[in-house]
Amino acid sequence: MMRFRWTALVAGLVAGMWGCGLEFPPDAVGVNLTEVNRIRADTGLTPQERREQLRELGLSDSTINGLLRNERTGNQFGGTLRSAYDKVKVGTFTQLTPDEIQFYGDAARTAGGPNFTLTDPQAQAIANFVRVQGLNTSDDVAAFLADPNNVVPDDVPTGVMQQLFVDFDEDEVLDQIP
């Protein structure tokens, strides 16, 4: 009886291990550092184009964030001024990436709007804040700010929510979108 149990246990382990191997498509080639570095060093690419090419190599967004950590508008899940504008226009602030928030802030400043140059931590704080509070539209932000019981976190720059997401007309950035 004991021999049967051992045989069954070994057979189960062997059968279990058989199906645990990595599976790759027949033509798959692993990512190599040479290709990654070529993309990272290509000054002819925008940060978003670098993200797209690295994603095509099969790298995750978090890995790409690390590889592009020195790219101010490419190291926090990417985006473009167009994608930022679209999310602001339709009222999906909670879907803005920190990179999109930086693009939008830069474009607003260029258009004569609020004078903010948002850092990576500040843009991340804004993204976290709108998500946690469920603020999707300028009306949502205005209502939140109007309630004296609500508090904007200290890591969100003073005035940025009012000036950038309530007072500023998002259509002012349209001429900057290619």
PDB file of N, CA and C in Angstrom, residues 122-167:
ATOM      1  N   GLN A 122       4.581  65.521  -8.381  1.00  0.00           N
ATOM      2  CA  GLN A 122       3.378  66.355  -8.338  1.00  0.00           C
ATOM      3  C   GLN A 122       2.301  65.811  -9.276  1.00  0.00           C
ATOM      4  N   ALA A 123       2.699  65.422 -10.483  1.00  0.00           N
ATOM      5  CA  ALA A 123       1.734  64.868 -11.437  1.00  0.00           C
ATOM      6  C   ALA A 123       1.148  63.562 -10.904  1.00  0.00           C
ATOM      7  N   GLN A 124       1.977  62.745 -10.274  1.00  0.00           N
ATOM      8  CA  GLN A 124       1.489  61.498  -9.674  1.00  0.00           C
ATOM      9  C   GLN A 124       0.506  61.802  -8.552  1.00  0.00           C
ATOM     10  N   ALA A 125       0.803  62.810  -7.751  1.00  0.00           N
ATOM     11  CA  ALA A 125      -0.092  63.190  -6.654  1.00  0.00           C
ATOM     12  C   ALA A 125      -1.450  63.653  -7.191  1.00  0.00           C
ATOM     13  N   ILE A 126      -1.434  64.413  -8.276  1.00  0.00           N
ATOM     14  CA  ILE A 126      -2.692  64.873  -8.881  1.00  0.00           C
ATOM     15  C   ILE A 126      -3.482  63.683  -9.414  1.00  0.00           C
ATOM     16  N   ALA A 127      -2.800  62.768 -10.115  1.00  0.00           N
ATOM     17  CA  ALA A 127      -3.473  61.579 -10.650  1.00  0.00           C
ATOM     18  C   ALA A 127      -4.088  60.754  -9.518  1.00  0.00           C
ATOM     19  N   ASN A 128      -3.334  60.556  -8.452  1.00  0.00           N
ATOM     20  CA  ASN A 128      -3.857  59.806  -7.300  1.00  0.00           C
ATOM     21  C   ASN A 128      -5.059  60.519  -6.685  1.00  0.00           C
ATOM     22  N   PHE A 129      -4.948  61.823  -6.532  1.00  0.00           N
ATOM     23  CA  PHE A 129      -6.003  62.622  -5.907  1.00  0.00           C
ATOM     24  C   PHE A 129      -7.313  62.522  -6.683  1.00  0.00           C
ATOM     25  N   VAL A 130      -7.282  62.732  -8.001  1.00  0.00           N
ATOM     26  CA  VAL A 130      -8.535  62.691  -8.769  1.00  0.00           C
ATOM     27  C   VAL A 130      -9.130  61.284  -8.774  1.00  0.00           C
ATOM     28  N   ARG A 131      -8.274  60.261  -8.773  1.00  0.00           N
ATOM     29  CA  ARG A 131      -8.786  58.883  -8.736  1.00  0.00           C
ATOM     30  C   ARG A 131      -9.449  58.583  -7.392  1.00  0.00           C
ATOM     31  N   VAL A 132      -8.741  58.884  -6.313  1.00  0.00           N
ATOM     32  CA  VAL A 132      -9.268  58.581  -4.976  1.00  0.00           C
ATOM     33  C   VAL A 132     -10.585  59.322  -4.733  1.00  0.00           C
ATOM     34  N   GLN A 133     -10.666  60.561  -5.175  1.00  0.00           N
ATOM     35  CA  GLN A 133     -11.866  61.374  -4.946  1.00  0.00           C
ATOM     36  C   GLN A 133     -12.930  61.178  -6.026  1.00  0.00           C
ATOM     37  N   GLY A 134     -12.605  60.460  -7.105  1.00  0.00           N
ATOM     38  CA  GLY A 134     -13.568  60.246  -8.185  1.00  0.00           C
ATOM     39  C   GLY A 134     -13.913  61.520  -8.932  1.00  0.00           C
ATOM     40  N   LEU A 135     -12.925  62.399  -9.101  1.00  0.00           N
ATOM     41  CA  LEU A 135     -13.141  63.687  -9.771  1.00  0.00           C
ATOM     42  C   LEU A 135     -12.876  63.533 -11.267  1.00  0.00           C
ATOM     43  N   ASN A 136     -13.941  63.538 -12.063  1.00  0.00           N
ATOM     44  CA  ASN A 136     -13.799  63.320 -13.500  1.00  0.00           C
ATOM     45  C   ASN A 136     -13.972  64.569 -14.345  1.00  0.00           C
ATOM     46  N   THR A 137     -14.613  65.582 -13.811  1.00  0.00           N
ATOM     47  CA  THR A 137     -14.903  66.782 -14.602  1.00  0.00           C
ATOM     48  C   THR A 137     -14.485  68.031 -13.837  1.00  0.00           C
ATOM     49  N   SER A 138     -14.449  69.142 -14.552  1.00  0.00           N
ATOM     50  CA  SER A 138     -14.132  70.404 -13.875  1.00  0.00           C
ATOM     51  C   SER A 138     -15.219  70.750 -12.858  1.00  0.00           C
ATOM     52  N   ASP A 139     -16.467  70.370 -13.135  1.00  0.00           N
ATOM     53  CA  ASP A 139     -17.540  70.597 -12.160  1.00  0.00           C
ATOM     54  C   ASP A 139     -17.308  69.777 -10.888  1.00  0.00           C
ATOM     55  N   ASP A 140     -16.831  68.530 -11.052  1.00  0.00           N
ATOM     56  CA  ASP A 140     -16.510  67.694  -9.883  1.00  0.00           C
ATOM     57  C   ASP A 140     -15.421  68.352  -9.038  1.00  0.00           C
ATOM     58  N   VAL A 141     -14.383  68.846  -9.712  1.00  0.00           N
ATOM     59  CA  VAL A 141     -13.272  69.484  -8.998  1.00  0.00           C
ATOM     60  C   VAL A 141     -13.769  70.749  -8.300  1.00  0.00           C
ATOM     61  N   ALA A 142     -14.555  71.558  -9.005  1.00  0.00           N
ATOM     62  CA  ALA A 142     -15.073  72.801  -8.418  1.00  0.00           C
ATOM     63  C   ALA A 142     -15.929  72.510  -7.186  1.00  0.00           C
ATOM     64  N   ALA A 143     -16.786  71.498  -7.277  1.00  0.00           N
ATOM     65  CA  ALA A 143     -17.639  71.140  -6.138  1.00  0.00           C
ATOM     66  C   ALA A 143     -16.794  70.647  -4.962  1.00  0.00           C
ATOM     67  N   PHE A 144     -15.777  69.858  -5.251  1.00  0.00           N
ATOM     68  CA  PHE A 144     -14.885  69.373  -4.193  1.00  0.00           C
ATOM     69  C   PHE A 144     -14.200  70.544  -3.501  1.00  0.00           C
ATOM     70  N   LEU A 145     -13.666  71.466  -4.306  1.00  0.00           N
ATOM     71  CA  LEU A 145     -12.936  72.608  -3.746  1.00  0.00           C
ATOM     72  C   LEU A 145     -13.848  73.564  -2.979  1.00  0.00           C
ATOM     73  N   ALA A 146     -15.120  73.632  -3.369  1.00  0.00           N
ATOM     74  CA  ALA A 146     -16.061  74.544  -2.719  1.00  0.00           C
ATOM     75  C   ALA A 146     -16.497  74.056  -1.338  1.00  0.00           C
ATOM     76  N   ASP A 147     -16.340  72.780  -1.083  1.00  0.00           N
ATOM     77  CA  ASP A 147     -16.745  72.219   0.209  1.00  0.00           C
ATOM     78  C   ASP A 147     -15.629  72.439   1.229  1.00  0.00           C
ATOM     79  N   PRO A 148     -15.872  73.236   2.265  1.00  0.00           N
ATOM     80  CA  PRO A 148     -14.819  73.542   3.241  1.00  0.00           C
ATOM     81  C   PRO A 148     -14.346  72.325   4.039  1.00  0.00           C
ATOM     82  N   ASN A 149     -15.097  71.243   4.002  1.00  0.00           N
ATOM     83  CA  ASN A 149     -14.686  70.029   4.707  1.00  0.00           C
ATOM     84  C   ASN A 149     -13.674  69.206   3.919  1.00  0.00           C
ATOM     85  N   ASN A 150     -13.537  69.506   2.633  1.00  0.00           N
ATOM     86  CA  ASN A 150     -12.602  68.760   1.788  1.00  0.00           C
ATOM     87  C   ASN A 150     -11.215  69.376   1.850  1.00  0.00           C
ATOM     88  N   VAL A 151     -10.221  68.518   1.758  1.00  0.00           N
ATOM     89  CA  VAL A 151      -8.831  68.965   1.820  1.00  0.00           C
ATOM     90  C   VAL A 151      -8.071  68.391   0.629  1.00  0.00           C
ATOM     91  N   VAL A 152      -7.359  69.260  -0.069  1.00  0.00           N
ATOM     92  CA  VAL A 152      -6.473  68.819  -1.151  1.00  0.00           C
ATOM     93  C   VAL A 152      -5.161  68.389  -0.495  1.00  0.00           C
ATOM     94  N   PRO A 153      -4.629  67.231  -0.867  1.00  0.00           N
ATOM     95  CA  PRO A 153      -3.383  66.765  -0.252  1.00  0.00           C
ATOM     96  C   PRO A 153      -2.239  67.765  -0.421  1.00  0.00           C
ATOM     97  N   ASP A 154      -1.341  67.775   0.557  1.00  0.00           N
ATOM     98  CA  ASP A 154      -0.205  68.702   0.550  1.00  0.00           C
ATOM     99  C   ASP A 154       0.720  68.508  -0.643  1.00  0.00           C
ATOM    100  N   ASP A 155       0.774  67.279  -1.197  1.00  0.00           N
ATOM    101  CA  ASP A 155       1.690  67.045  -2.312  1.00  0.00           C
ATOM    102  C   ASP A 155       1.128  67.496  -3.660  1.00  0.00           C
ATOM    103  N   VAL A 156      -0.106  67.989  -3.676  1.00  0.00           N
ATOM    104  CA  VAL A 156      -0.680  68.615  -4.872  1.00  0.00           C
ATOM    105  C   VAL A 156      -0.386  70.109  -4.750  1.00  0.00           C
ATOM    106  N   PRO A 157       0.298  70.700  -5.742  1.00  0.00           N
ATOM    107  CA  PRO A 157       0.660  72.122  -5.642  1.00  0.00           C
ATOM    108  C   PRO A 157      -0.562  73.016  -5.388  1.00  0.00           C
ATOM    109  N   THR A 158      -0.375  73.977  -4.525  1.00  0.00           N
ATOM    110  CA  THR A 158      -1.435  74.919  -4.166  1.00  0.00           C
ATOM    111  C   THR A 158      -1.979  75.613  -5.417  1.00  0.00           C
ATOM    112  N   GLY A 159      -3.280  75.564  -5.559  1.00  0.00           N
ATOM    113  CA  GLY A 159      -3.943  76.271  -6.652  1.00  0.00           C
ATOM    114  C   GLY A 159      -4.030  75.522  -7.965  1.00  0.00           C
ATOM    115  N   VAL A 160      -3.289  74.436  -8.124  1.00  0.00           N
ATOM    116  CA  VAL A 160      -3.255  73.772  -9.429  1.00  0.00           C
ATOM    117  C   VAL A 160      -4.613  73.188  -9.810  1.00  0.00           C
ATOM    118  N   MET A 161      -5.340  72.649  -8.860  1.00  0.00           N
ATOM    119  CA  MET A 161      -6.624  72.034  -9.201  1.00  0.00           C
ATOM    120  C   MET A 161      -7.615  73.093  -9.691  1.00  0.00           C
ATOM    121  N   GLN A 162      -7.669  74.224  -9.007  1.00  0.00           N
ATOM    122  CA  GLN A 162      -8.575  75.299  -9.406  1.00  0.00           C
ATOM    123  C   GLN A 162      -8.142  75.914 -10.738  1.00  0.00           C
ATOM    124  N   GLN A 163      -6.876  76.277 -10.819  1.00  0.00           N
ATOM    125  CA  GLN A 163      -6.398  77.013 -11.990  1.00  0.00           C
ATOM    126  C   GLN A 163      -6.319  76.157 -13.251  1.00  0.00           C
ATOM    127  N   LEU A 164      -5.899  74.904 -13.106  1.00  0.00           N
ATOM    128  CA  LEU A 164      -5.685  74.060 -14.288  1.00  0.00           C
ATOM    129  C   LEU A 164      -6.927  73.278 -14.685  1.00  0.00           C
ATOM    130  N   PHE A 165      -7.702  72.829 -13.696  1.00  0.00           N
ATOM    131  CA  PHE A 165      -8.817  71.938 -14.019  1.00  0.00           C
ATOM    132  C   PHE A 165     -10.199  72.566 -13.858  1.00  0.00           C
ATOM    133  N   VAL A 166     -10.270  73.798 -13.371  1.00  0.00           N
ATOM    134  CA  VAL A 166     -11.566  74.478 -13.263  1.00  0.00           C
ATOM    135  C   VAL A 166     -11.562  75.752 -14.106  1.00  0.00           C
ATOM    136  N   ASP A 167     -10.620  76.650 -13.836  1.00  0.00           N
ATOM    137  CA  ASP A 167     -10.610  77.961 -14.488  1.00  0.00           C
ATOM    138  C   ASP A 167     -10.113  77.922 -15.934  1.00  0.00           C
TER     139      ASP A 167
END
